[in-house]
Every structure is written in C-alpha cells, then in structure tokens.
Short mmCIF file of C-alpha atoms in Angstrom, two decimals:
data_model
loop_
_atom_site.label_atom_id
_atom_site.label_comp_id
_atom_site.label_asym_id
_atom_site.label_seq_id
_atom_site.Cartn_x
_atom_site.Cartn_y
_atom_site.Cartn_z
CA MET A 1 -53.84 -108.25 12.24
CA SER A 2 -54.59 -105.81 9.40
CA ASP A 3 -57.98 -104.25 8.89
CA LEU A 4 -58.30 -105.94 5.49
CA ARG A 5 -57.80 -109.38 7.03
CA LEU A 6 -60.50 -108.54 9.55
CA VAL A 7 -62.85 -107.49 6.76
CA ALA A 8 -62.17 -110.73 4.87
CA LEU A 9 -62.65 -112.83 8.01
CA ALA A 10 -65.88 -111.01 8.90
CA ALA A 11 -67.25 -111.52 5.38
CA LEU A 12 -66.35 -115.22 5.39
CA ALA A 13 -67.86 -115.64 8.87
CA GLY A 14 -71.05 -113.94 7.71
CA VAL A 15 -71.36 -116.30 4.77
CA ALA A 16 -70.67 -119.32 7.02
CA ALA A 17 -73.33 -118.15 9.50
CA THR A 18 -75.83 -117.70 6.67
CA PHE A 19 -75.19 -121.22 5.39
CA LEU A 20 -75.44 -122.67 8.90
CA GLY A 21 -78.69 -120.80 9.48
CA GLY A 22 -79.93 -122.14 6.16
CA VAL A 23 -79.53 -125.70 7.40
CA ARG A 24 -81.99 -124.84 10.16
CA ARG A 25 -84.36 -122.44 8.37
CA VAL A 26 -84.23 -122.96 4.61
CA PHE A 27 -84.18 -126.75 4.24
CA ARG A 28 -86.41 -129.55 5.49
CA ARG A 29 -84.68 -132.20 7.54
CA PRO A 30 -85.27 -135.80 6.51
CA GLU A 31 -86.96 -138.25 8.82
CA GLY A 32 -84.53 -140.39 10.75
CA PRO A 33 -80.83 -139.77 11.30
CA HIS A 34 -78.87 -137.46 9.01
CA ARG A 35 -75.09 -137.16 9.15
CA TYR A 36 -74.83 -133.58 7.78
CA ARG A 37 -71.87 -134.63 5.59
CA ALA A 38 -72.07 -131.61 3.29
CA SER A 39 -72.35 -129.19 6.22
CA LEU A 40 -69.33 -130.72 7.92
CA VAL A 41 -67.24 -130.53 4.75
CA SER A 42 -68.31 -126.91 4.16
CA GLY A 43 -67.32 -126.10 7.72
CA LEU A 44 -63.91 -127.68 7.15
CA VAL A 45 -63.34 -125.70 3.94
CA LEU A 46 -64.45 -122.37 5.41
CA ALA A 47 -62.46 -122.91 8.63
CA SER A 48 -59.34 -123.75 6.57
CA GLU A 49 -59.86 -120.59 4.57
CA ALA A 50 -60.32 -118.50 7.72
CA ALA A 51 -57.07 -119.86 9.16
CA ALA A 52 -55.22 -119.08 5.92
CA ILE A 53 -56.66 -115.55 5.80
CA ALA A 54 -55.63 -114.93 9.41
CA ALA A 55 -52.09 -116.16 8.68
CA GLY A 56 -51.23 -113.84 5.80
CA PRO A 57 -51.86 -110.42 4.34
CA VAL A 58 -54.94 -109.66 2.25
CA PRO A 59 -54.09 -107.04 -0.39
CA PRO A 60 -56.91 -104.69 -1.47
CA ALA A 61 -57.31 -106.26 -4.93
CA ARG A 62 -57.71 -109.77 -3.46
CA LEU A 63 -60.15 -108.45 -0.87
CA ALA A 64 -62.23 -106.81 -3.61
CA GLY A 65 -62.33 -110.06 -5.60
CA ALA A 66 -63.18 -112.08 -2.51
CA LEU A 67 -65.98 -109.72 -1.50
CA ALA A 68 -67.43 -109.88 -5.02
CA LEU A 69 -67.46 -113.70 -4.95
CA LEU A 70 -68.84 -113.86 -1.40
CA GLY A 71 -71.53 -111.32 -2.31
CA ALA A 72 -72.48 -113.34 -5.40
CA SER A 73 -72.60 -116.45 -3.22
CA LEU A 74 -75.01 -114.83 -0.76
CA GLY A 75 -77.14 -113.37 -3.54
CA LEU A 76 -77.52 -116.76 -5.19
CA PHE A 77 -78.22 -118.46 -1.84
CA PHE A 78 -80.95 -115.97 -0.86
CA TRP A 79 -82.50 -116.06 -4.34
CA ALA A 80 -82.71 -119.87 -4.25
CA ALA A 81 -84.10 -119.77 -0.69
CA ARG A 82 -86.82 -117.31 -1.74
CA VAL A 83 -87.84 -119.43 -4.74
CA ASN A 84 -88.12 -122.53 -2.51
CA ARG A 85 -89.93 -120.86 0.38
CA GLU A 86 -93.29 -122.51 -0.40
CA ARG A 87 -91.79 -125.98 -0.99
CA PRO A 88 -88.50 -126.27 0.92
CA LEU A 89 -85.94 -128.77 -0.31
CA LEU A 90 -84.45 -131.54 1.80
CA LEU A 91 -80.87 -131.30 3.06
CA ALA A 92 -78.06 -132.63 0.87
CA PHE A 93 -77.69 -136.43 0.87
CA ALA A 94 -81.23 -136.97 2.18
CA ALA A 95 -82.65 -140.11 0.58
CA HIS A 96 -85.96 -139.30 -1.08
CA VAL A 97 -87.95 -139.46 -4.29
CA PRO A 98 -88.32 -135.95 -5.75
CA GLU A 99 -91.87 -134.60 -5.63
CA HIS A 100 -91.40 -131.54 -7.83
CA LEU A 101 -88.92 -130.03 -10.25
CA GLN A 102 -87.92 -126.44 -9.55
CA THR A 103 -87.00 -124.51 -12.71
CA ARG A 104 -87.78 -120.90 -11.73
CA GLY A 105 -85.46 -118.16 -10.53
CA PRO A 106 -81.83 -119.27 -10.23
CA TYR A 107 -82.87 -122.77 -11.30
CA ALA A 108 -83.31 -121.37 -14.81
CA LEU A 109 -79.53 -120.69 -14.76
CA VAL A 110 -78.13 -123.69 -12.84
CA ARG A 111 -79.70 -126.93 -11.61
CA HIS A 112 -78.14 -126.69 -8.14
CA PRO A 113 -77.96 -123.01 -7.12
CA PHE A 114 -77.45 -123.73 -3.42
CA TYR A 115 -74.42 -125.87 -4.19
CA ALA A 116 -73.19 -123.30 -6.70
CA SER A 117 -73.45 -120.65 -3.97
CA TYR A 118 -71.29 -122.77 -1.66
CA LEU A 119 -68.69 -123.20 -4.41
CA LEU A 120 -68.66 -119.43 -4.99
CA ALA A 121 -68.04 -118.94 -1.27
CA PHE A 122 -65.15 -121.41 -1.38
CA ALA A 123 -63.70 -119.46 -4.32
CA GLY A 124 -64.10 -116.20 -2.39
CA GLY A 125 -62.20 -117.58 0.59
CA LEU A 126 -59.45 -118.86 -1.71
CA VAL A 127 -59.08 -115.45 -3.36
CA ALA A 128 -58.92 -113.68 0.02
CA ALA A 129 -56.33 -116.11 1.41
CA GLY A 130 -54.28 -116.43 -1.77
CA ASN A 131 -53.00 -119.78 -0.52
CA PRO A 132 -52.75 -122.65 -3.05
CA TRP A 133 -52.83 -125.22 -0.22
CA LEU A 134 -56.53 -124.44 0.09
CA LEU A 135 -57.15 -126.18 -3.23
CA ALA A 136 -57.18 -129.56 -1.41
CA PRO A 137 -60.06 -128.80 0.99
CA ILE A 138 -61.87 -126.91 -1.78
CA ALA A 139 -61.57 -129.97 -4.04
CA LEU A 140 -63.06 -132.06 -1.23
CA GLY A 141 -65.92 -129.56 -0.92
CA ALA A 142 -66.53 -129.53 -4.67
CA LEU A 143 -66.49 -133.34 -4.79
CA THR A 144 -68.95 -133.50 -1.90
CA TYR A 145 -71.44 -131.20 -3.61
CA TRP A 146 -70.96 -132.91 -6.97
CA ARG A 147 -71.76 -136.25 -5.29
CA ALA A 148 -74.84 -134.75 -3.63
CA ALA A 149 -76.01 -133.28 -6.95
CA THR A 150 -75.51 -136.50 -8.91
CA ARG A 151 -77.33 -138.45 -6.19
CA GLU A 152 -80.27 -136.05 -6.40
CA GLU A 153 -80.27 -136.32 -10.18
CA ARG A 154 -80.34 -140.13 -9.97
CA GLY A 155 -83.42 -139.67 -7.78
CA PHE A 156 -85.07 -137.64 -10.54
CA ALA A 157 -84.16 -140.32 -13.10
CA ALA A 158 -86.01 -142.90 -10.99
CA SER A 159 -89.09 -140.73 -10.45
CA ALA A 160 -92.19 -139.69 -12.37
CA LEU A 161 -90.27 -136.48 -13.18
CA ALA A 162 -87.56 -138.34 -15.14
CA GLN A 163 -88.46 -137.01 -18.61
CA ALA A 164 -88.96 -133.42 -17.44
CA HIS A 165 -85.67 -133.50 -15.53
CA GLN A 166 -83.80 -134.98 -18.49
CA GLU A 167 -85.03 -132.14 -20.72
CA TYR A 168 -84.18 -129.58 -18.02
CA ALA A 169 -80.67 -131.03 -17.56
CA ALA A 170 -80.09 -130.82 -21.31
CA ARG A 171 -80.72 -127.03 -21.17
CA VAL A 172 -79.29 -125.99 -17.80
CA GLY A 173 -75.81 -126.56 -16.36
CA MET A 174 -75.26 -128.28 -13.02
CA PHE A 175 -73.29 -125.54 -11.21
CA VAL A 176 -72.34 -123.14 -14.01
CA PRO A 177 -74.78 -121.60 -16.53
CA ARG A 178 -74.54 -123.00 -20.02
CA LEU A 179 -73.55 -120.53 -22.67
CA PRO A 180 -75.73 -120.58 -25.78
CA LEU A 181 -73.95 -122.17 -28.71
CA PRO A 182 -73.77 -120.19 -31.94
CA ARG A 183 -76.25 -121.38 -34.50
CA ASP A 184 -74.94 -122.84 -37.72
CA ARG A 185 -75.90 -120.43 -40.47
CA GLY A 186 -74.55 -122.70 -43.19
#
C-alpha cells in the first residue's frame, strides 16, 4: 500500500475517531433508549470510504484536496463543540423541545455546523478515494443528517423559540453559508 493511501486512511480514521469521541464527550445523551442512527450511518459512510481508499491509488492532488476537506471538517466540529461547551446539545434524532437557540460562532454561518462538518468529512473521503460508487452511501449520510436537521427545526417551530428560529433560518443556511444577495440599486 502506498504512503499516500496510508496518509489518507490515517486522516479519515482520525476524523472518525473524533466524531465517535464527540458522541461520548460533546453531546448529551437523551433519557431512555437511543438508536444512534446518525452515528451508524456515518460509520457506514466512513468505512466505505476507507475500503475504497485502501483499494486504489491516492494521487497527491486528491490527497491534498481530501486533507483540506477533512481539516475543514475537524475545524468546524471543534469550533461548534467549543461554542456549545456550556450548554451541550442532544444527540441527533433525540426527541426534545429546544431550550435555547445557538447563533454564535459557526452557528452564525450555518444552522447545523456539526452536520455540516460530517458532510465535509464525507466529501474528503470521496475526494481521497476518487470512487463514484461512494456517492450512494454519501447520499444516505446526507439524507440522514438532513432528516435530523429538519426534525430539530420542527422542534423549534413548536417551541417558544419559534419566531426567533424562523428569523434565524431566514438569514442562515442549513449546511452551507448563504451568500449575500446584491442589493438592487435601481
């Protein structure tokens, strides 16, 4: 196996370990049973990517792109974790009524920075592997986090924070920052 494949696999494994550790250290667990759906799907996506990376060459340009995406993923994850340190969020798909609306730090850019960080990691693995077959598990991962995000946003809509969240959602993109629209100077 080439050194570049090993670098890509080590980087992907480091990101996976960080996310797994986050489930234990960054988020609150809900009371009662929790099926860890999002964690299982993320594990499937990252394992599929690792297998694809191990099976083929990783050219230097793809490795550079992958490392940039994986680094951005970790940066966003750690930034969101730091902002939520005082009031940790519940795990994805935990049924609850939101108690506060976080709009600081990465939340000023995207409404769901943790999920955006996972999607960046999936993109990094795809770039490293260069295998279009990975689009299927990545689509499953993206759908899973979109469902989690929309479920959380329905919770805000049914809470005392509904108006504040509606205004926030009008300004800030779900997973991708909104670009400012040019003003009409007519």
